[in-house]
Short mmCIF file of C-alpha atoms and ligand atoms in Angstrom, two decimals:
data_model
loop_
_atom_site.label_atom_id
_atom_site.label_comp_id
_atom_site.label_asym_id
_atom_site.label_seq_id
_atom_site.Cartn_x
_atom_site.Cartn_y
_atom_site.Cartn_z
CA UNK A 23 -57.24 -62.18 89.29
CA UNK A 24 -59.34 -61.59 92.48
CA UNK A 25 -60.11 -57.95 93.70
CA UNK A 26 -57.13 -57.73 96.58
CA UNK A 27 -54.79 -58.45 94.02
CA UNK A 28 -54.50 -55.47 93.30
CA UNK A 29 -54.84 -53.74 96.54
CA UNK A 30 -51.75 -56.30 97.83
CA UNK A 31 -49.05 -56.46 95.32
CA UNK A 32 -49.28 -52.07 94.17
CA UNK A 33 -47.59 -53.41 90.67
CA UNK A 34 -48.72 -50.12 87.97
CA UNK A 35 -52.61 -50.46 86.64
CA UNK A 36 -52.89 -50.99 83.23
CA UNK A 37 -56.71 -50.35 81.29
CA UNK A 38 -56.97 -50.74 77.95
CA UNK A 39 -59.85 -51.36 75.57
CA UNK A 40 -60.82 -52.64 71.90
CA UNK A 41 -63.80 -52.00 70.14
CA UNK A 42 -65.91 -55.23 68.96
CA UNK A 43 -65.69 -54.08 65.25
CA UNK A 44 -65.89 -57.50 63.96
CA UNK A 45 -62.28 -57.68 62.52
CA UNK A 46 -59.79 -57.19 64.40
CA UNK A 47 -56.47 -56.33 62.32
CA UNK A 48 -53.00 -56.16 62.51
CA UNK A 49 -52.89 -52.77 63.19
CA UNK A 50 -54.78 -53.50 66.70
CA UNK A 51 -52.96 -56.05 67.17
CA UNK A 52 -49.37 -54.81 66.98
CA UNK A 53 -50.26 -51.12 67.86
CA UNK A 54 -51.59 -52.27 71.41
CA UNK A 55 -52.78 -56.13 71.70
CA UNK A 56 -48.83 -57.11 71.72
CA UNK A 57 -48.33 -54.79 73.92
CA UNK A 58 -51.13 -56.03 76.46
CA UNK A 59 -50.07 -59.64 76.41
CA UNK A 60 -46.56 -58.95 77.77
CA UNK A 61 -47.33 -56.16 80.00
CA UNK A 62 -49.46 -59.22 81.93
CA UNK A 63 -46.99 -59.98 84.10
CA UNK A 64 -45.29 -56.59 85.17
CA UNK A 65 -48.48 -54.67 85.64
CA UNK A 66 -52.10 -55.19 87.19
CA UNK A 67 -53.16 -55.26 83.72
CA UNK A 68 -57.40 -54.61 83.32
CA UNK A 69 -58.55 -55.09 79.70
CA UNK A 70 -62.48 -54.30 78.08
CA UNK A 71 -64.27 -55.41 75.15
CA UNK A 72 -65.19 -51.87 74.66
CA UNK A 73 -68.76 -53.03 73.34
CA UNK A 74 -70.60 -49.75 74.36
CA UNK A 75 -68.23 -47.63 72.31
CA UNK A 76 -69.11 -49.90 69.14
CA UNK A 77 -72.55 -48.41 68.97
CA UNK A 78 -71.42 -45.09 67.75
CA UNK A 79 -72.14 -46.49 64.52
CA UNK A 80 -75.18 -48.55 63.37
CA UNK A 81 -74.97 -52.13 64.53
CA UNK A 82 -76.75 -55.31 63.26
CA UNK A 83 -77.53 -57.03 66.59
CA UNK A 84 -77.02 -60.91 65.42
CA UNK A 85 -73.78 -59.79 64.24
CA UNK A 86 -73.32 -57.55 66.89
CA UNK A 87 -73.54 -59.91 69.27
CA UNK A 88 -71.66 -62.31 67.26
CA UNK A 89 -68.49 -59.74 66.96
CA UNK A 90 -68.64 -59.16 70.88
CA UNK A 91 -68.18 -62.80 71.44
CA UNK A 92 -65.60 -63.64 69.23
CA UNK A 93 -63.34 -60.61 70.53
CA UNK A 94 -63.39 -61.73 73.74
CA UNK A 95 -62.24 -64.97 72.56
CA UNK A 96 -59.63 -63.62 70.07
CA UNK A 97 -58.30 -61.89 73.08
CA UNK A 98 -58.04 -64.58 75.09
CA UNK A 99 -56.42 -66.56 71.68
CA UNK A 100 -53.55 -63.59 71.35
CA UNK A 101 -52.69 -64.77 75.02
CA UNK A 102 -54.86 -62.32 77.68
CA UNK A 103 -54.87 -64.95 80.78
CA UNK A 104 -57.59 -64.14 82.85
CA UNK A 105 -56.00 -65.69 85.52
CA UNK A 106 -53.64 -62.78 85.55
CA UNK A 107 -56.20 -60.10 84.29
CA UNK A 108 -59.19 -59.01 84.45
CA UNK A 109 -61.05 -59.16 81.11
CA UNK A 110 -64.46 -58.08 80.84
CA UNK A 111 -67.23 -56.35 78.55
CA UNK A 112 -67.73 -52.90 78.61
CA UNK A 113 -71.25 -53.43 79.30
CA UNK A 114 -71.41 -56.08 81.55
CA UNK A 115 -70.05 -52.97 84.09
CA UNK A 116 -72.59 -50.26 84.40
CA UNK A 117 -70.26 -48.00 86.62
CA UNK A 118 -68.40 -47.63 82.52
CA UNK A 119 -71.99 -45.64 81.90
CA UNK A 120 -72.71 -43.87 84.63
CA UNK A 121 -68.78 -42.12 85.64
CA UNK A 122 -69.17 -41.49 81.71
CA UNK A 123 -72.35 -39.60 82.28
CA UNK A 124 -70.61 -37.05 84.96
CA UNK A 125 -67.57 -36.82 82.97
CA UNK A 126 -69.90 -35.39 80.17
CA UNK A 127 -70.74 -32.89 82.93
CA UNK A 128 -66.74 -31.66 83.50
CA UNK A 129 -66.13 -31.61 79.59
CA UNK A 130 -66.37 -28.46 77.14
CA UNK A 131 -68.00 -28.57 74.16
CA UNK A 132 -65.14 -27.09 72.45
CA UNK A 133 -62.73 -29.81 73.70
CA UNK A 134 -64.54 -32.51 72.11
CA UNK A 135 -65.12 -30.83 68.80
CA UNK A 136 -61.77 -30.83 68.25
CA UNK A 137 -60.61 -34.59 68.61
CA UNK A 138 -59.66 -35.05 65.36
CA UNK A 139 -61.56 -38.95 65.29
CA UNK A 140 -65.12 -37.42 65.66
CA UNK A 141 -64.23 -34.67 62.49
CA UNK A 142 -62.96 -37.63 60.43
CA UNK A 143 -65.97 -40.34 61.43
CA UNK A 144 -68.53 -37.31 61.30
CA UNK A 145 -67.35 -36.61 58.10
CA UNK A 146 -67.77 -40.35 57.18
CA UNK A 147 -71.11 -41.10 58.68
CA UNK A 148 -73.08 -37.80 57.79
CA UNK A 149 -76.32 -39.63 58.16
CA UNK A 150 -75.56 -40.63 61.92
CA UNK A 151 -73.44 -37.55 63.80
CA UNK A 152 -74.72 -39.13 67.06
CA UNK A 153 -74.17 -37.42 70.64
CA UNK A 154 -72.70 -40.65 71.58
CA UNK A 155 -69.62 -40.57 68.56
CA UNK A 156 -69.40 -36.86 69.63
CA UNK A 157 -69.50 -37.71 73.64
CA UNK A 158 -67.09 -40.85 73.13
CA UNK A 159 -63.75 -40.07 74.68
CA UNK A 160 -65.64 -39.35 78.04
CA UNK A 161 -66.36 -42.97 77.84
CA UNK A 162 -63.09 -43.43 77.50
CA UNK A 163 -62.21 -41.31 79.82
CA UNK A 164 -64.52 -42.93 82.38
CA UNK A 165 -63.05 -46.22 81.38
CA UNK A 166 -59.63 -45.32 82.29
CA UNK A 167 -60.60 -43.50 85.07
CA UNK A 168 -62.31 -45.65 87.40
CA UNK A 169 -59.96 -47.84 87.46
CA UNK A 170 -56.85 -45.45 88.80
CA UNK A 171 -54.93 -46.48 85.96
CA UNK A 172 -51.10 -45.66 85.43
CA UNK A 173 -51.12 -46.75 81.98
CA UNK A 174 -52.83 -47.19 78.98
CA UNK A 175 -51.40 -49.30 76.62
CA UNK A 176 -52.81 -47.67 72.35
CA UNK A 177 -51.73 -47.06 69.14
CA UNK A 178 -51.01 -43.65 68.36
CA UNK A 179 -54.45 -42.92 67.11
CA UNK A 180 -55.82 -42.56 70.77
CA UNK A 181 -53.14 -40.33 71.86
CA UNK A 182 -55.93 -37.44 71.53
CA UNK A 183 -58.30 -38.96 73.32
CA UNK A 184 -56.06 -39.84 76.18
CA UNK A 185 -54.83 -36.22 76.30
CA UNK A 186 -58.30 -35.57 76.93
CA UNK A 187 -59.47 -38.39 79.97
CA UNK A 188 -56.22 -36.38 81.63
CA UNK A 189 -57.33 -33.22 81.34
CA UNK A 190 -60.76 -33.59 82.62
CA UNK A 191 -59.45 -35.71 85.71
CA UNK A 192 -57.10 -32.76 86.53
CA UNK A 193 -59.71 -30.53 86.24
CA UNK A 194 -62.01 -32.78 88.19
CA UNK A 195 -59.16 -33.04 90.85
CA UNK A 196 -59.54 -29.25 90.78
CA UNK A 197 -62.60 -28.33 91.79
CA UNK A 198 -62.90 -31.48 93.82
CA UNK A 199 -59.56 -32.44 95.73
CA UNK A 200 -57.60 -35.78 94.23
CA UNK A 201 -59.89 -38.11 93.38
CA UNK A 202 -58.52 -39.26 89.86
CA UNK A 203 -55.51 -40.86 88.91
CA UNK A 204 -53.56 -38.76 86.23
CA UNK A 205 -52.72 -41.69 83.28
CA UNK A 206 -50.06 -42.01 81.03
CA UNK A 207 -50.36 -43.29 77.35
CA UNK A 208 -47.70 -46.36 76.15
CA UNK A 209 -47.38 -46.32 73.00
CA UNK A 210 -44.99 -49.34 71.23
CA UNK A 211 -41.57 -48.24 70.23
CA UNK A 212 -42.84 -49.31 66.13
CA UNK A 213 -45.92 -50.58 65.66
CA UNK A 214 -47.76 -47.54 67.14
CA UNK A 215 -49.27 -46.21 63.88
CA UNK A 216 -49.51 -49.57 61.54
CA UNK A 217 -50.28 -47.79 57.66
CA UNK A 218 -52.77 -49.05 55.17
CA UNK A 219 -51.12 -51.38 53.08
CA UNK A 220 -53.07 -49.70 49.61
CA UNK A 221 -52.68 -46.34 50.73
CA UNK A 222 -49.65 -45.47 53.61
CA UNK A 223 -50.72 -41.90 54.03
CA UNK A 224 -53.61 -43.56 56.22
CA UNK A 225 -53.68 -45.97 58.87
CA UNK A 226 -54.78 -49.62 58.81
CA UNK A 227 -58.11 -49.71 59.76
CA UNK A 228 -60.54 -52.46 58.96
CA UNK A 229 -63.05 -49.57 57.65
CA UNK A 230 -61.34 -48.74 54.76
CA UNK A 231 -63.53 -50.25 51.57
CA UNK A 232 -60.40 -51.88 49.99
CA UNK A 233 -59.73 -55.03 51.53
CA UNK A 234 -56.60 -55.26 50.50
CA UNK A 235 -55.54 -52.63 52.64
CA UNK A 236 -55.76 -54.33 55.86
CA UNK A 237 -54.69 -57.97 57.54
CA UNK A 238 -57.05 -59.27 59.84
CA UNK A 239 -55.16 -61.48 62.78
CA UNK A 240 -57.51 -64.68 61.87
CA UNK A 241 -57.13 -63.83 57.67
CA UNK A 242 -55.99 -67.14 56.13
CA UNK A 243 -52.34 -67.60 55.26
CA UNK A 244 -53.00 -67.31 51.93
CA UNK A 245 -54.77 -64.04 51.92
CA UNK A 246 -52.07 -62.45 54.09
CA UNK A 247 -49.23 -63.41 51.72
CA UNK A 248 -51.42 -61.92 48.65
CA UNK A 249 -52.22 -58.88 50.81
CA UNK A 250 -48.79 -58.16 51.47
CA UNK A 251 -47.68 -59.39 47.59
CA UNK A 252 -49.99 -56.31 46.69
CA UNK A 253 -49.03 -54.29 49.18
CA UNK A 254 -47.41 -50.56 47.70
CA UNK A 255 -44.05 -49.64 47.90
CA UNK A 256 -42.24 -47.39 45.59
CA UNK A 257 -39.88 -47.91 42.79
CA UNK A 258 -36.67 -47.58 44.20
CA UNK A 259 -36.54 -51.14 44.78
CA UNK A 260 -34.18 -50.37 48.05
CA UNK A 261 -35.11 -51.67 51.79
CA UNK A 262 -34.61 -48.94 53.81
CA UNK A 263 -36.19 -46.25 55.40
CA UNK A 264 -36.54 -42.57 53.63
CA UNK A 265 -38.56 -40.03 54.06
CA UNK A 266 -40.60 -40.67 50.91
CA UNK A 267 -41.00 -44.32 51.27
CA UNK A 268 -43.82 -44.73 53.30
CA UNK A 269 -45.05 -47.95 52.22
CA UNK A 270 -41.81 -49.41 52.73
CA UNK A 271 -41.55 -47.76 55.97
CA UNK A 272 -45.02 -49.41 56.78
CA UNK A 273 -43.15 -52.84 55.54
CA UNK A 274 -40.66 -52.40 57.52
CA UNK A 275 -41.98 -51.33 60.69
CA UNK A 276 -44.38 -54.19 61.05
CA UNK A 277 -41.61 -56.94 60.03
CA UNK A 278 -39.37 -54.77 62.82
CA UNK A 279 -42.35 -55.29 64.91
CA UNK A 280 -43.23 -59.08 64.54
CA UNK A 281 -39.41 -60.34 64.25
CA UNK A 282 -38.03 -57.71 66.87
CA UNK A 283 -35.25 -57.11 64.05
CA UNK A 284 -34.08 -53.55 64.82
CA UNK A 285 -34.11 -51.32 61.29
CA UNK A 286 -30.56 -51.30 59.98
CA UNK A 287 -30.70 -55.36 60.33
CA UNK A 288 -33.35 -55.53 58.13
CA UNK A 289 -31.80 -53.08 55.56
CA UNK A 290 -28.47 -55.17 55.87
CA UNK A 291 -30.80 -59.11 55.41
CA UNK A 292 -32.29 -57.46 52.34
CA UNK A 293 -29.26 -55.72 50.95
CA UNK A 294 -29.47 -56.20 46.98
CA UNK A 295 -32.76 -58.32 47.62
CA UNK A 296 -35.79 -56.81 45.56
CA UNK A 297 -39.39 -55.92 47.40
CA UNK A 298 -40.15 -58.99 46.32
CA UNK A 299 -38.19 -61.27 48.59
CA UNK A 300 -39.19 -58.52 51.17
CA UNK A 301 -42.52 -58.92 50.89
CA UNK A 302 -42.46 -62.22 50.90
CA UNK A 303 -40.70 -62.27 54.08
CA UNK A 304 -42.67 -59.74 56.02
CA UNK A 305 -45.78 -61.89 54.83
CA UNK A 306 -44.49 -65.20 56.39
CA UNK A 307 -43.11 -63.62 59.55
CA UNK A 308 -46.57 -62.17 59.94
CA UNK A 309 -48.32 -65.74 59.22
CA UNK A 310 -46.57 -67.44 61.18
CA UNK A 311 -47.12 -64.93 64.33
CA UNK A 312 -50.67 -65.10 63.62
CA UNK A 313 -50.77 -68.80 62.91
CA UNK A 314 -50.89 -69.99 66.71
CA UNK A 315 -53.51 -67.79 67.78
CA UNK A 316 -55.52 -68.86 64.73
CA UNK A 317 -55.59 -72.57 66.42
CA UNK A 318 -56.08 -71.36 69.79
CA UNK A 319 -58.73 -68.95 68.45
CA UNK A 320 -61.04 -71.90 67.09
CA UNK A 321 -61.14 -73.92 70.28
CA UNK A 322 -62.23 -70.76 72.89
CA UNK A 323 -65.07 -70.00 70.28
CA UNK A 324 -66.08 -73.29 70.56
CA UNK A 325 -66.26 -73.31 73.96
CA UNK A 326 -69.02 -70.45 74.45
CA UNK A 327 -70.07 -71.73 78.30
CA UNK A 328 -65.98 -71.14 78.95
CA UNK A 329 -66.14 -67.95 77.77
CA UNK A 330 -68.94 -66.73 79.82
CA UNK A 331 -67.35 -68.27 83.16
CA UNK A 332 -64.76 -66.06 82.53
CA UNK A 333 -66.25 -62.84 81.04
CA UNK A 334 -68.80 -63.10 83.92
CA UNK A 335 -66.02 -63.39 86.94
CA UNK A 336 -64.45 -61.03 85.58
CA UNK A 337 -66.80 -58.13 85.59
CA UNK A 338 -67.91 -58.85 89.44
CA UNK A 339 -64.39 -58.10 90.11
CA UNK A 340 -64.39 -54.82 87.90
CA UNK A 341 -68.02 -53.80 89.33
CA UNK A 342 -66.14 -53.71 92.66
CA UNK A 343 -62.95 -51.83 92.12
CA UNK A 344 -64.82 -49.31 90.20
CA UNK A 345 -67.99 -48.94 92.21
CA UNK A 346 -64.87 -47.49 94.73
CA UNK A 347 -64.30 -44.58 92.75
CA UNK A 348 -67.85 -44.23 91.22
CA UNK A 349 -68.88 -43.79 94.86
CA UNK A 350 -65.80 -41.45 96.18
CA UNK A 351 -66.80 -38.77 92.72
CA UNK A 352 -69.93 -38.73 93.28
CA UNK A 353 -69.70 -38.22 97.47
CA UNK A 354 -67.69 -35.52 96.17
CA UNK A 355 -70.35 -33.79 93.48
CA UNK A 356 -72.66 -33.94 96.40
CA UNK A 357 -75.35 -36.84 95.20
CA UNK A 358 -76.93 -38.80 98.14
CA UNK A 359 -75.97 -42.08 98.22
CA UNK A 360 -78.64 -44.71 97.69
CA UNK A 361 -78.99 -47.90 98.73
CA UNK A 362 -78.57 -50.57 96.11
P1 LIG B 413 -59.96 -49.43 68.57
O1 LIG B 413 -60.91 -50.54 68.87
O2 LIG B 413 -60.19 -48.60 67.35
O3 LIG B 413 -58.50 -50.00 68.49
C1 LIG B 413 -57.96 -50.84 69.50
C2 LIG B 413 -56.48 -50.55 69.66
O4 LIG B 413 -55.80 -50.76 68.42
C3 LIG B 413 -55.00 -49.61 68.12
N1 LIG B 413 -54.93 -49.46 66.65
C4 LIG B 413 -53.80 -49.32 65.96
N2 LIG B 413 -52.51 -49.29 66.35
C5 LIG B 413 -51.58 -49.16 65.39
N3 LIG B 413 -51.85 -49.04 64.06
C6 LIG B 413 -53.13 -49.06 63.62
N4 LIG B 413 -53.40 -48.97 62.33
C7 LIG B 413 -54.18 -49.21 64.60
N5 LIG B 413 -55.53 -49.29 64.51
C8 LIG B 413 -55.98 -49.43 65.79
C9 LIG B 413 -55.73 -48.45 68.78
O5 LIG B 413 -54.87 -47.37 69.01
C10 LIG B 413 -56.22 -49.09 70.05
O6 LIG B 413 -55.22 -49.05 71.03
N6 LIG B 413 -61.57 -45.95 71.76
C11 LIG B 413 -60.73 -47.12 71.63
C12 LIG B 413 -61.15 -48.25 72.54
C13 LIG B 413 -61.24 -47.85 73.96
C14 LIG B 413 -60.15 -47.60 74.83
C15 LIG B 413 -60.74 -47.27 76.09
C16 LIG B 413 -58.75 -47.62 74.68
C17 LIG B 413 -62.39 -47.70 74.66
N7 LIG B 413 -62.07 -47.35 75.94
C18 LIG B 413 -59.95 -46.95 77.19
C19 LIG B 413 -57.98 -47.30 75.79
C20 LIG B 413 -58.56 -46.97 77.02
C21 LIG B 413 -60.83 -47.64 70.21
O7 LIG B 413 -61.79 -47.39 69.52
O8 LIG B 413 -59.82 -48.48 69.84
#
């Protein structure tokens, strides 16, 4: 995508982000990465590696490095075409850093001690309550900011923190005339809130000790069909949704999700079927969604000068279009402006 593409065509701007957390699950992927591949064509659609975000928590750098790379190639696997989008790393765009600084400046205390993410990962991490997990959703903020964005494409989980990047740009518009563009969060119809498939009171999340709880997109075939084989249900032995049936809920959302089956059709296929054939059938649907982007996966990490072609060209673009509203904030703060 070149930098007047978006200036020409006004289609709605789309940023979203993922973490590098070195497994990337099917909760990211149909909470928001489905999502981001088809909104490609509709929207000016800008997408991070959100690398800087990632080191909230202790990181290894080998593997670090390692789990930044093959993200960005995932992503690009799962169908992100960077000849459409712009695709970057976090990092690779310092403008993320700096807007992220001032929007530390324009945010309460208060405000951020109540996103309910820090409380559960301080509570986690008690040897590392960093300023940086606590300060996080100004990154955020400053991610979706500087880029104007209409929409921003998560799973319900970030639906605090996006609440937040809109209430400091209003009150930055505030004090300072319009300079930020108000976003919206788009959440997917199911899929938003993908459950732990051990324990559906919690979401998926690659975090959680039990592996067993969580599909990651590039898992083998094998291991997804005993993950889901495992998975809990309840002993009702129906398909359908109730209000205390959240595993089967969490079944039945993510085979609604992959298959585009709405929920009475799937009560009606499995109608006097046990959760065994279910499972069985929300594990192959699942495989063989993942499958193709399993192949296309292995040849873009093989390809490592490919990837940097494209991760490069596609921050220089991002540097621009962001250094635009870097610039017009901070004219409006009052800082000098250098020359660089
Ligand atoms: P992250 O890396 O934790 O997750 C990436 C995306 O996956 C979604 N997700 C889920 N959706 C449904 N069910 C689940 N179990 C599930 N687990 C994760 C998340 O909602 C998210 O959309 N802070 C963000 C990354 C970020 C960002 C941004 C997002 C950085 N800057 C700017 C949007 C805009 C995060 O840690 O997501």
């Amino acid at each position: 995508m070149s930098e007047d593409v978006l200036k020409k065509e006004k289609k709605p701007i789309i940023f979203s982000a993922i973490q590098p957390s070195g497994t990337i699950t099917l909760g990211n992927y149909l909470g928001a990465l489905k999502n981001w591949v088809s909104l490609q064509d509709s929207h000016d659609c800008i997408f991070a590696i959100a690398d800087l975000h990632a080191i909230t928590v202790r990181q290894e750098p080998a593997q670090f490095r390692r789990n930044i790379i093959e993200a960005y190639a995932l992503l690009l696997a799962c169908g992100i075409d960077t000849k459409k989008t712009l695709f970057f790393i976090q990092s690779h765009v310092h403008t993320h850093a700096e807007l992220a600084w001032i929007l530390n400046c324009y945010t309460q205390f208060g405000e951020l001690s109540r996103m309910t993410q820090f409380k559960d990962k301080s509570q986690r991490h008690t040897d590392n309550v960093n300023v940086g997990l606590f300060a996080y959703p100004c990154l955020m903020a400053a991610d979706i900011l500087l880029y104007q964005a209409d929409l921003v494409p998560v799973g319900a989980d970030q639906k605090q923190h996006l609440e937040l990047a809109r209430d400091v740009a209003e009150r930055f518009n505030g004090v300072y005339g319009n300079t930020f563009k108000l976003p919206d969060g788009y959440y997917p119809p199911v899929g938003a809130r993908i459950m732990s498939l051990q324990d559906p009171t919690r979401k998926m999340s690659k975090s959680d000790e039990n592996a067993n709880s969580w599909v990651a997109v590039l898992d083998k075939p094998e291991d997804i069909m005993r993950k889901f084989k495992r998975a809990v249900t309840d002993s009702e032995a129906v398909v359908k949704y109730g209000e205390n049936k959240l595993g089967v809920n969490n079944l039945m959302g993510i085979y609604s999700s992959v298959t585009g089956k709405s929920g009475e059709e799937i009560e009606r296929e499995f109608e006097g079927k046990g959760y065994g054939d279910f499972k069985t059938a929300v594990a192959e649907a699942v495989i063989e969604e993942l499958r193709p982007i399993r192949e296309r996966y292995e040849r873009f990490i093989a390809d490592k000068a490919y990837l940097e072609e494209q991760y490069t060209k596609c921050a220089e673009i991002a540097l621009k279009i962001s250094a635009r509203t870097l610039d017009k904030a901070m004219k409006k703060i009052g800082f000098i402006k250098g020359k660089h």
